[in-house]
Short mmCIF file of C-alpha atoms in Angstrom, two decimals:
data_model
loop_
_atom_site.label_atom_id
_atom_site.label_comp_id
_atom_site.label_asym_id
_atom_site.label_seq_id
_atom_site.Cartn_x
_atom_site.Cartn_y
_atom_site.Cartn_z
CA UNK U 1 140.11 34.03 112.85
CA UNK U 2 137.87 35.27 109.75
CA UNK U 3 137.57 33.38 106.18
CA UNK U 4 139.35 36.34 104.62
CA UNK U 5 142.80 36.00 107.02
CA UNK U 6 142.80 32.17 106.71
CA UNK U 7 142.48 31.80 103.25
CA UNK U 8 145.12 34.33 102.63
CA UNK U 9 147.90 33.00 105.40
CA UNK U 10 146.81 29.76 103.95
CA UNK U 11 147.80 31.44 100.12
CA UNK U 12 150.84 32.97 101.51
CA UNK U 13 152.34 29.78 103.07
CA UNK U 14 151.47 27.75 99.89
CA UNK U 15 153.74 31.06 98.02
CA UNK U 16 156.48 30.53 100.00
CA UNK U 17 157.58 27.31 98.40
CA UNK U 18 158.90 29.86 95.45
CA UNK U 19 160.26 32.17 97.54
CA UNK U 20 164.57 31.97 98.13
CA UNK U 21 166.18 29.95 100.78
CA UNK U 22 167.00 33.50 101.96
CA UNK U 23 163.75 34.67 102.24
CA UNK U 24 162.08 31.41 103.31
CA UNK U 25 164.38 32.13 106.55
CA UNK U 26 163.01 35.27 107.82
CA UNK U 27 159.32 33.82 106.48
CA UNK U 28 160.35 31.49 109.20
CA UNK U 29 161.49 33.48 111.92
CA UNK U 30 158.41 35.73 111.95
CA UNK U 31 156.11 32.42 112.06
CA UNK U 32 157.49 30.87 114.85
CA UNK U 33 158.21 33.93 117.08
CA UNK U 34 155.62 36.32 115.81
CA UNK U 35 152.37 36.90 116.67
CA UNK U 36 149.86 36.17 113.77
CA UNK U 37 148.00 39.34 113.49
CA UNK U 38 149.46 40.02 109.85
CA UNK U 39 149.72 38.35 106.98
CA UNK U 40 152.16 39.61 104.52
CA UNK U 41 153.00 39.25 100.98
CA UNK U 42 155.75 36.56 100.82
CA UNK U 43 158.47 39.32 100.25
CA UNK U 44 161.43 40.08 102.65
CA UNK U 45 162.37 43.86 102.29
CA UNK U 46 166.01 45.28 103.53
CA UNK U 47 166.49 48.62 101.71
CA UNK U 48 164.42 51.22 100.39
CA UNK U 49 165.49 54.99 97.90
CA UNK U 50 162.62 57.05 96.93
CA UNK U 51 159.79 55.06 95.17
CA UNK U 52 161.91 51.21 95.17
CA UNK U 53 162.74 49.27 97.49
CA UNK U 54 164.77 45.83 97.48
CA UNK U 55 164.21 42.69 99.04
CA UNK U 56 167.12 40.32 100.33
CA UNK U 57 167.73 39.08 97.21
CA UNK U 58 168.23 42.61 95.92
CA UNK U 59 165.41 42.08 93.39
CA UNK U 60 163.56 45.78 93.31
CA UNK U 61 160.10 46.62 93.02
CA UNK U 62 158.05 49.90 93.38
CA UNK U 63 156.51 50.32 96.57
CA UNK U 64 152.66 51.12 95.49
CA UNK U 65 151.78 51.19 99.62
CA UNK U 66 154.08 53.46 101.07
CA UNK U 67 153.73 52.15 104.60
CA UNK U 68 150.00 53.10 103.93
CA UNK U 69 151.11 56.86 103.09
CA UNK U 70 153.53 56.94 105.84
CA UNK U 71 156.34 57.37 103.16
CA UNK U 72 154.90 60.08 101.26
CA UNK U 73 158.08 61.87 100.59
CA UNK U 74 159.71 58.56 99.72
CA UNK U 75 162.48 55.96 101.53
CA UNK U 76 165.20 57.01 103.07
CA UNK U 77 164.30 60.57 102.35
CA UNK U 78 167.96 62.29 102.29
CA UNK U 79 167.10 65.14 104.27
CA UNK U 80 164.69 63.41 106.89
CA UNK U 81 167.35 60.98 107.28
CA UNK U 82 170.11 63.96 107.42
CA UNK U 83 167.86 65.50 110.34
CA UNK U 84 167.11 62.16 112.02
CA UNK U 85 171.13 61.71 112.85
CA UNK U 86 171.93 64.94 113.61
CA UNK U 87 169.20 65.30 116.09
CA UNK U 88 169.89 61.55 117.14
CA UNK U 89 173.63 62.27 117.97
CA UNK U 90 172.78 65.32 120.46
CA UNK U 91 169.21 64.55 122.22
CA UNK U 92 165.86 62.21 121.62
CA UNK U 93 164.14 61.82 124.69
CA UNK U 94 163.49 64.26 127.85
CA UNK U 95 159.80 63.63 128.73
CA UNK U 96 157.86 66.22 129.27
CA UNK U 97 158.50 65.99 132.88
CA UNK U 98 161.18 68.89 131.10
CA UNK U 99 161.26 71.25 128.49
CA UNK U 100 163.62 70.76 125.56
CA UNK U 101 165.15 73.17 123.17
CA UNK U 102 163.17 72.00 119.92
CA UNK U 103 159.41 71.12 121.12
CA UNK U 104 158.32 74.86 121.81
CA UNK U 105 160.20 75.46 117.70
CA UNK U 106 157.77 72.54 116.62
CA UNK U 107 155.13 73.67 117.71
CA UNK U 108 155.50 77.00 116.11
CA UNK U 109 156.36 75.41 113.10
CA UNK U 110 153.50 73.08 112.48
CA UNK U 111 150.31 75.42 113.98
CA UNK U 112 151.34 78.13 111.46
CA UNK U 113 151.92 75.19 109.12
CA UNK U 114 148.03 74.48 109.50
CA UNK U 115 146.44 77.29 110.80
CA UNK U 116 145.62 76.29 114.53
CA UNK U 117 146.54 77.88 118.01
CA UNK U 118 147.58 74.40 119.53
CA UNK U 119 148.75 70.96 119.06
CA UNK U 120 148.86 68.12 121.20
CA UNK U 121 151.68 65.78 120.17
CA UNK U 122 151.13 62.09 120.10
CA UNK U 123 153.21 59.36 118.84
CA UNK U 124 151.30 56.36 116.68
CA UNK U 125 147.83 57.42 114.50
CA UNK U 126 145.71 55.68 117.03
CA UNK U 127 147.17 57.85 120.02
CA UNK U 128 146.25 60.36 118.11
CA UNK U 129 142.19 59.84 117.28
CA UNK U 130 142.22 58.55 121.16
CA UNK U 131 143.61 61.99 121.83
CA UNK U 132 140.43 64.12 119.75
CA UNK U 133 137.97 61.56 121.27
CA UNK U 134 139.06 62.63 124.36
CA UNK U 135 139.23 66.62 124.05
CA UNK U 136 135.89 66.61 122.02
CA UNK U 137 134.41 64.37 124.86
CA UNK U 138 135.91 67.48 127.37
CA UNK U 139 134.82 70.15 125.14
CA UNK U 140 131.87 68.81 125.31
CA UNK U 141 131.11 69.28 128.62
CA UNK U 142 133.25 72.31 129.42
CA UNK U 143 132.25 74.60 126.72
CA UNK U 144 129.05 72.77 125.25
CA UNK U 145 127.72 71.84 128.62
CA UNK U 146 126.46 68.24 127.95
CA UNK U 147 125.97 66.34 131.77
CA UNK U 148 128.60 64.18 132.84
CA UNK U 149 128.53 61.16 130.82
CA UNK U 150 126.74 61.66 128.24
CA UNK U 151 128.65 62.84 125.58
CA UNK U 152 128.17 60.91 122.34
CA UNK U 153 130.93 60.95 119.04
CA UNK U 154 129.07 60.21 115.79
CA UNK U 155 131.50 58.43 113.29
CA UNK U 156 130.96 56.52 110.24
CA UNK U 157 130.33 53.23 108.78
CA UNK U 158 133.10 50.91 107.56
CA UNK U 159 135.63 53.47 109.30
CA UNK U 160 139.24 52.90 110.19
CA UNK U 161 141.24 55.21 112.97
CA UNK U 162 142.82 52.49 114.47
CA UNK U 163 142.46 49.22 116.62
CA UNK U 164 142.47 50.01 120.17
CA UNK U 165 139.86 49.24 122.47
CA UNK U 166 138.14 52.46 122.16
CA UNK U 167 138.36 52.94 118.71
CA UNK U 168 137.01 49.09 117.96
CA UNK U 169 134.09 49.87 120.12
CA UNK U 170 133.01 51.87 117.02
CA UNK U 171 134.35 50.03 114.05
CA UNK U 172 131.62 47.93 111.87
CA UNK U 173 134.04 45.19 110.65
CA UNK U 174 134.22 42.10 112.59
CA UNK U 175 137.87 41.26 112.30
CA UNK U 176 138.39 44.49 114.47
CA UNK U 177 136.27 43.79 117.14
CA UNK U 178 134.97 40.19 117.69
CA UNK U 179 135.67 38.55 120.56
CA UNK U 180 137.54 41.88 122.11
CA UNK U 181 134.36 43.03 123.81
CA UNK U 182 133.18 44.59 126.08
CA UNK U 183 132.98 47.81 124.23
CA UNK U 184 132.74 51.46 125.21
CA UNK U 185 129.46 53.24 124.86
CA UNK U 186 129.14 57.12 123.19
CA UNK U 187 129.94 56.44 119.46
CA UNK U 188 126.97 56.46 117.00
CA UNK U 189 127.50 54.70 113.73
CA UNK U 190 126.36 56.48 110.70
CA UNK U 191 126.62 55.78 106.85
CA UNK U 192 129.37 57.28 105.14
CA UNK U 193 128.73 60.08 102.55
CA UNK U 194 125.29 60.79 104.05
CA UNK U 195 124.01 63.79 104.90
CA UNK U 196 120.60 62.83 105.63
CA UNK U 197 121.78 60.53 108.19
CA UNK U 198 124.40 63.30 109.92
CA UNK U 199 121.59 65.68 109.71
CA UNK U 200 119.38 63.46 112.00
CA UNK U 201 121.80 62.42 114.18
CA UNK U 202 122.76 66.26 115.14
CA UNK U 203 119.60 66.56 116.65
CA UNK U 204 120.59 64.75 119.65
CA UNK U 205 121.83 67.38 122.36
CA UNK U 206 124.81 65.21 123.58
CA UNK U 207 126.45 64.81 120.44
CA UNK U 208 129.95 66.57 120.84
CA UNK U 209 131.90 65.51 117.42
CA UNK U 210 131.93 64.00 114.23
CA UNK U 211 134.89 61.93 113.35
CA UNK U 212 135.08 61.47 109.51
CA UNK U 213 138.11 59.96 107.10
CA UNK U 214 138.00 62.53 104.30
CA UNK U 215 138.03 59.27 102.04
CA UNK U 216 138.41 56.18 103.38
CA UNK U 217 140.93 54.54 102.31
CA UNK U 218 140.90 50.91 104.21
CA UNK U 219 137.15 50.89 103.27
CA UNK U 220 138.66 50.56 99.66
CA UNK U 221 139.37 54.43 98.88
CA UNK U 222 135.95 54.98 99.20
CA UNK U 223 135.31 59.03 97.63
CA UNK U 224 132.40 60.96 99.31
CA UNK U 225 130.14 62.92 96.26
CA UNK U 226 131.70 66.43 95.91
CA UNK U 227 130.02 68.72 98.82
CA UNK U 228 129.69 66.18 101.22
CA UNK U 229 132.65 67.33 103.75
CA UNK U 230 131.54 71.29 103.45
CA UNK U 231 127.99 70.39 103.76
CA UNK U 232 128.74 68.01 106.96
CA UNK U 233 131.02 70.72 108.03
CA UNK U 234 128.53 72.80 108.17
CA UNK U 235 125.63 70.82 109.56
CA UNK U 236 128.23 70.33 112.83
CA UNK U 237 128.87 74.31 112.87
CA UNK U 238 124.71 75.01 113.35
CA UNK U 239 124.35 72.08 115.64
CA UNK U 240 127.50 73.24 117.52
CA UNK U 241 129.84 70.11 117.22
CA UNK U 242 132.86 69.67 116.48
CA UNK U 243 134.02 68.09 113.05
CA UNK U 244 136.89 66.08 113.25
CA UNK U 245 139.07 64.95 110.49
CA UNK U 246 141.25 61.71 110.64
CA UNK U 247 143.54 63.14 107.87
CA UNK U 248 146.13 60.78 109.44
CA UNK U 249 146.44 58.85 105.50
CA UNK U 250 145.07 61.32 103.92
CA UNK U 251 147.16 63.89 104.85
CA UNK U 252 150.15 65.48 103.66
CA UNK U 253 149.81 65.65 100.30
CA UNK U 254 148.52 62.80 99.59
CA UNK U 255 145.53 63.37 97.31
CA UNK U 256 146.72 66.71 95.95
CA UNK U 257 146.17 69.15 98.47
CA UNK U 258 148.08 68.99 101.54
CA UNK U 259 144.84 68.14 103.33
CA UNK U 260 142.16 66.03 101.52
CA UNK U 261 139.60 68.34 103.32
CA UNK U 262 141.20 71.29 101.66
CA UNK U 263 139.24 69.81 98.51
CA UNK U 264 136.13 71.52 99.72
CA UNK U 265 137.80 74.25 101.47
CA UNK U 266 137.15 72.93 105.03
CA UNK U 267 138.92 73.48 108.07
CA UNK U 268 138.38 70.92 110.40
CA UNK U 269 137.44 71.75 114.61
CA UNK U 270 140.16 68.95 115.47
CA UNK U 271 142.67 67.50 113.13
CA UNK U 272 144.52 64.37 113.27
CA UNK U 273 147.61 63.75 111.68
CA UNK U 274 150.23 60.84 111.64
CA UNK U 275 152.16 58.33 109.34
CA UNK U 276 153.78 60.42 106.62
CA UNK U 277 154.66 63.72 109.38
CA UNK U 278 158.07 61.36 110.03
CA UNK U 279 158.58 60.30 106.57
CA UNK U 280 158.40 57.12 107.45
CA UNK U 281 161.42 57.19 110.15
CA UNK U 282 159.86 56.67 113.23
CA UNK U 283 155.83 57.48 115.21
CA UNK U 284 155.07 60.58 115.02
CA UNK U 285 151.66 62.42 115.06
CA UNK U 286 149.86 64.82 116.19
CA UNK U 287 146.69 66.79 117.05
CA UNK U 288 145.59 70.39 116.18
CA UNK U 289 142.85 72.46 117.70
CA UNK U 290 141.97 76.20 118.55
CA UNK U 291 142.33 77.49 122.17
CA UNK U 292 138.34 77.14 123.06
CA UNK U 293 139.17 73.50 122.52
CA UNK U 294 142.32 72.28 122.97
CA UNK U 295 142.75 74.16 126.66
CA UNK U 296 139.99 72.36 127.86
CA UNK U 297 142.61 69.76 128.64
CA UNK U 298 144.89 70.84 131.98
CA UNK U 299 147.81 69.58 133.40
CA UNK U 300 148.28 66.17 134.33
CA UNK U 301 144.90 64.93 132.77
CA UNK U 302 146.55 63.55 129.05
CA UNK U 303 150.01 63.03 128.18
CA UNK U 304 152.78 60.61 126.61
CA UNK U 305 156.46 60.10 127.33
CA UNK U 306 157.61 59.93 124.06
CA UNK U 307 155.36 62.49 122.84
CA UNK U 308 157.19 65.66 121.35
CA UNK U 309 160.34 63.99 121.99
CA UNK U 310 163.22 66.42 120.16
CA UNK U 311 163.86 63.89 117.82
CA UNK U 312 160.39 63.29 116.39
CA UNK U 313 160.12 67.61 116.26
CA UNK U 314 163.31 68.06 114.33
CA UNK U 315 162.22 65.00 112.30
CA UNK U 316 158.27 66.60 111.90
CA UNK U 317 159.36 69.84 110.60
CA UNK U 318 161.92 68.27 108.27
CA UNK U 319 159.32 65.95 106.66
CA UNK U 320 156.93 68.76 106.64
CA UNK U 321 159.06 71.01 104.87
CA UNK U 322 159.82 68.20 102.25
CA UNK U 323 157.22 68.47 101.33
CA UNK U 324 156.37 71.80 100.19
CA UNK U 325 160.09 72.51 99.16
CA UNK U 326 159.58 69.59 96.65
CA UNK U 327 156.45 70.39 95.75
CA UNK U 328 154.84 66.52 96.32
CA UNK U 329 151.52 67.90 96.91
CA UNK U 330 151.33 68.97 93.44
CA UNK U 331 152.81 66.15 91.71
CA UNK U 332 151.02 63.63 93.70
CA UNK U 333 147.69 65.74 91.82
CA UNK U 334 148.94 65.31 88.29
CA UNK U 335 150.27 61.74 88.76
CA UNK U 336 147.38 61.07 90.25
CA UNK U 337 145.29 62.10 87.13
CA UNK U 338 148.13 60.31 84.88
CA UNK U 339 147.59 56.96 86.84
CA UNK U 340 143.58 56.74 86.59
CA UNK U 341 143.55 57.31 83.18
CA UNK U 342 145.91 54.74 82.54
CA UNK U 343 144.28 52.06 84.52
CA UNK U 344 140.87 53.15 82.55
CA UNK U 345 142.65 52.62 79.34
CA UNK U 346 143.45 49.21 80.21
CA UNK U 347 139.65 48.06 79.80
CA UNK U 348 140.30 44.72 82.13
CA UNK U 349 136.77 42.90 82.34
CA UNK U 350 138.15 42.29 86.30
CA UNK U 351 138.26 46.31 87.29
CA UNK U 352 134.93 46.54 88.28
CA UNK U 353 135.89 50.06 89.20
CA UNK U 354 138.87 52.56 89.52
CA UNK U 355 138.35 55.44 92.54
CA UNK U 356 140.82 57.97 94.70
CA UNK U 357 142.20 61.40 94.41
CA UNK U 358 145.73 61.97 93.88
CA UNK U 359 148.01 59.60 95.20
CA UNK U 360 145.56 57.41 97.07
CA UNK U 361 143.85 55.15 94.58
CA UNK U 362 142.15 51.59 94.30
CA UNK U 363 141.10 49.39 92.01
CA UNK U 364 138.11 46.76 92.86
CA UNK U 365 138.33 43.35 90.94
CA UNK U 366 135.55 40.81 89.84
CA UNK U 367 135.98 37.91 89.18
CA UNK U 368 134.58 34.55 90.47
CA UNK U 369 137.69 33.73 92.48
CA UNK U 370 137.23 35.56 95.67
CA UNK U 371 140.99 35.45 96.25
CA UNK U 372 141.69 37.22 92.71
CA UNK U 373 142.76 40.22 94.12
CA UNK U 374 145.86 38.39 96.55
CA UNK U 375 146.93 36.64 93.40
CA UNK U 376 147.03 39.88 90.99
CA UNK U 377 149.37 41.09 94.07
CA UNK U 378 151.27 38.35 93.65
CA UNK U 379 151.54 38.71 89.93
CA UNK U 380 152.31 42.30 90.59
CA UNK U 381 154.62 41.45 93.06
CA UNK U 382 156.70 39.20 90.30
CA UNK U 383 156.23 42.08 87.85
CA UNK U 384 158.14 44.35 90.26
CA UNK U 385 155.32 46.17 92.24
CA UNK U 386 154.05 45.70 95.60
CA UNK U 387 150.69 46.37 96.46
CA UNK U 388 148.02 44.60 99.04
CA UNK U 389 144.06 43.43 98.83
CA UNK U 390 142.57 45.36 101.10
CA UNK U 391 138.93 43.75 102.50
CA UNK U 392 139.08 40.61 100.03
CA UNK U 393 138.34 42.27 96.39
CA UNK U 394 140.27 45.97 96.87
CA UNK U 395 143.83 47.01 96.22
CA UNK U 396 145.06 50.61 96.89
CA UNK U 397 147.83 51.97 94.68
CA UNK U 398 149.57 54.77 96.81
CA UNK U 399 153.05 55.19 95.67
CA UNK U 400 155.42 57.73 97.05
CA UNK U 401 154.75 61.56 96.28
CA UNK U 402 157.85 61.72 94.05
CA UNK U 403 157.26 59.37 91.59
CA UNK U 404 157.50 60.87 87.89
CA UNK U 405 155.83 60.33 84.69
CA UNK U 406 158.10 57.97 83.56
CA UNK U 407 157.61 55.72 86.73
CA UNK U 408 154.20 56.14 86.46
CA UNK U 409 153.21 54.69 82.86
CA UNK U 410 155.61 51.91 83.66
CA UNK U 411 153.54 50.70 86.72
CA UNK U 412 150.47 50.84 84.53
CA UNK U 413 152.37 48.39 82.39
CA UNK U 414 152.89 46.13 85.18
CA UNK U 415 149.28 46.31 86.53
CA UNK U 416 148.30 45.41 82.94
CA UNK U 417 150.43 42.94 81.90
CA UNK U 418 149.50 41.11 85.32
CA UNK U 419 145.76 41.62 84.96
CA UNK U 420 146.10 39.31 82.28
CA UNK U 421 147.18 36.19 84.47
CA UNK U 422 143.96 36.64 85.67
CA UNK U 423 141.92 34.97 82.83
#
């Protein structure tokens, strides 16, 4: 178990003494049957409209984590939820042992959404990368012609695409993959926002891809200088690799464009999507490629059973259309603008510094209690927002998409006024 876990379980069960005899209940529940792989603010949620939701005590907060971006368009959406039951009440699961009447519709729908020939649909975020991993690796020796077994993945430094085994194999924090070894071999960890480093590891023949977070956001929100992602984009294209983008938080409107690679005009080889493409309803994501790539894979050699199940593609294109009808995208842009400024106003001697693009923000604290940044979430949390430390001294603000003005300059409020319980 790592320092940062214990301490904060340790925090949490100390927090719980405040907590209702309500709450303390389900606290309890999830303790003793539970495994301990999370631990949680001390806050028992039961309902959720738009940007709030309420705990069983029916106190409400703003939801500043969104099921990390997988409620971009908000709880509960009305229309999401609208699609959900209707589709619910007639047909969810076939298998693709069959066709169904709404997977061939879906996948019109979302490759003219993005611009691709194909998708592969997957259900959970991880599913997905462990989907590209695997067409890049076949792509790779199909169309590229590396030999059998050799086909290497460069990926990034203080990444996050996941937690099973194969992804963990490449991840650089510890909590992720001690003690789950043995690992597989064919990733090459790079910096992130490096193109010196990309550069010289394209010169290895048997590199096939280059899986990149646009920003990455459990690293802290961590921004890449303007250029990098067209620059790396093209490094891949002259070395003939494929770039991949895990736009699976960044996604969907999230940062102000409906891909955070659409920043620098890039269209990725492979893209990964997930979280927000259900609205938050149920797993859903989803891989997009060209026809040189993607039918590299034949019959019989990937699949899922719940994968494009007719629920999750009458759910997909509802949540997708959401969110241009309602125009989150842009709004997530300006409040995104509206919310930086505001923290930078606030002049707190503990932000040590404010990053993100749109929706997706984060705030790093200093100060000489390394558990300052769970107890400003607590403060916050008593103030009536939610948010979570990420890695020990970050917290990421990422609100739903339709949060207004109004909503916006009051959570500043409450990130100020509980800043100041940190003195």
């Amino acid at each position: 178990m790592s320092s940062n876990f214990s301490n904060s379980k340790f925090l949490a069960m100390q927090y719980i003494s405040a907590v209702s005899d309500k709450s303390k209940y389900y606290l309890a529940l999830e303790e003793k049957y539970g495994a301990h792989n999370y631990h949680p603010l001390p806050v028992v949620l039961s309902k959720g409209e738009g940007v709030y939701v309420w705990d069983v005590d029916d106190n409400r907060y703003y939801d500043f984590l969104s099921g990390y971006s997988a409620v971009n368009q908000g709880h509960c959406h009305p229309k999401i939820i609208a699609a959900l039951i209707e589709q619910a009440q007639k047909l969810t699961l076939t298998s693709r042992a069959f066709y169904n009447d709404l997977l061939g519709e879906y996948e019109e729908f979302i490759t003219n959404y993005f611009g691709y020939n194909k998708v592969l649909p997957m259900n959970t975020g991880v599913e997905a990368v462990e989907t590209a991993i695997k067409i890049c690796r076949r792509w790779g020796y199909s169309v590229k012609g590396i030999a059998e077994n050799k086909a290497k993945i460069i990926v990034c430094k203080n990444n996050f695409h996941g937690r099973t085994s194969t992804v963990i194999s490449f991840s650089s924090d510890p909590s992720s993959y001690k003690n789950f070894g043995p690992f597989m071999p064919g990733f090459e960890i790079i910096p992130f926002n490096d193109l010196s480093a990309l550069s010289a590891a394209l010169q290895d023949k048997n590199v096939a891809g280059f899986l990149v977070e646009p920003i990455q956001g459990e690293a802290g929100v961590i921004v890449p200088d303007e250029g990098y992602l067209s620059k790396a984009k093209q490094y891949c294209e002259d070395a003939g690799v494929l770039f991949i983008a895990d736009e699976i938080q960044t996604g969907l409107s999230r940062t102000g464009k409906m891909l955070a690679c659409d920043h620098e005009n890039v269209r990725p080889d492979i893209l990964i999507l997930g979280k927000a493409l259900s609205g938050g309803t149920l797993p859903i994501s989803a891989v997009l490629a060209d026809n040189e790539i993607m039918l590299t894979i034949k019959p019989g050699e990937h699949g899922s059973t719940f994968g494009g199940n007719p629920l999750a593609c009458k759910v997909a294109m509802t949540a997708l259309t959401v969110l241009k009808e309602e125009k989150m995208m842009e709004n997530a842009d300006e409040m995104g603008v509206l919310f930086r400024g505001g923290i930078k106003k606030i002049k707190s001697p503990f932000v040590s510094a404010i990053r993100g693009k749109g929706l997706l923000n984060a705030i790093v604290i200093n100060h000489k209690n390394p558990e300052a940044a769970w107890d400003l979430c607590l403060s916050l949390k008593e103030n009536g927002l939610l948010a979570k430390p990420t890695h020990g001294d970050k917290i990421r603000f990422a609100p739903p998409l339709c949060i207004n003005k109004m909503q916006i300059n009051e959570c500043i409020s409450m990130i100020e006024k509980s800043l100041e319980k940190l003195y």
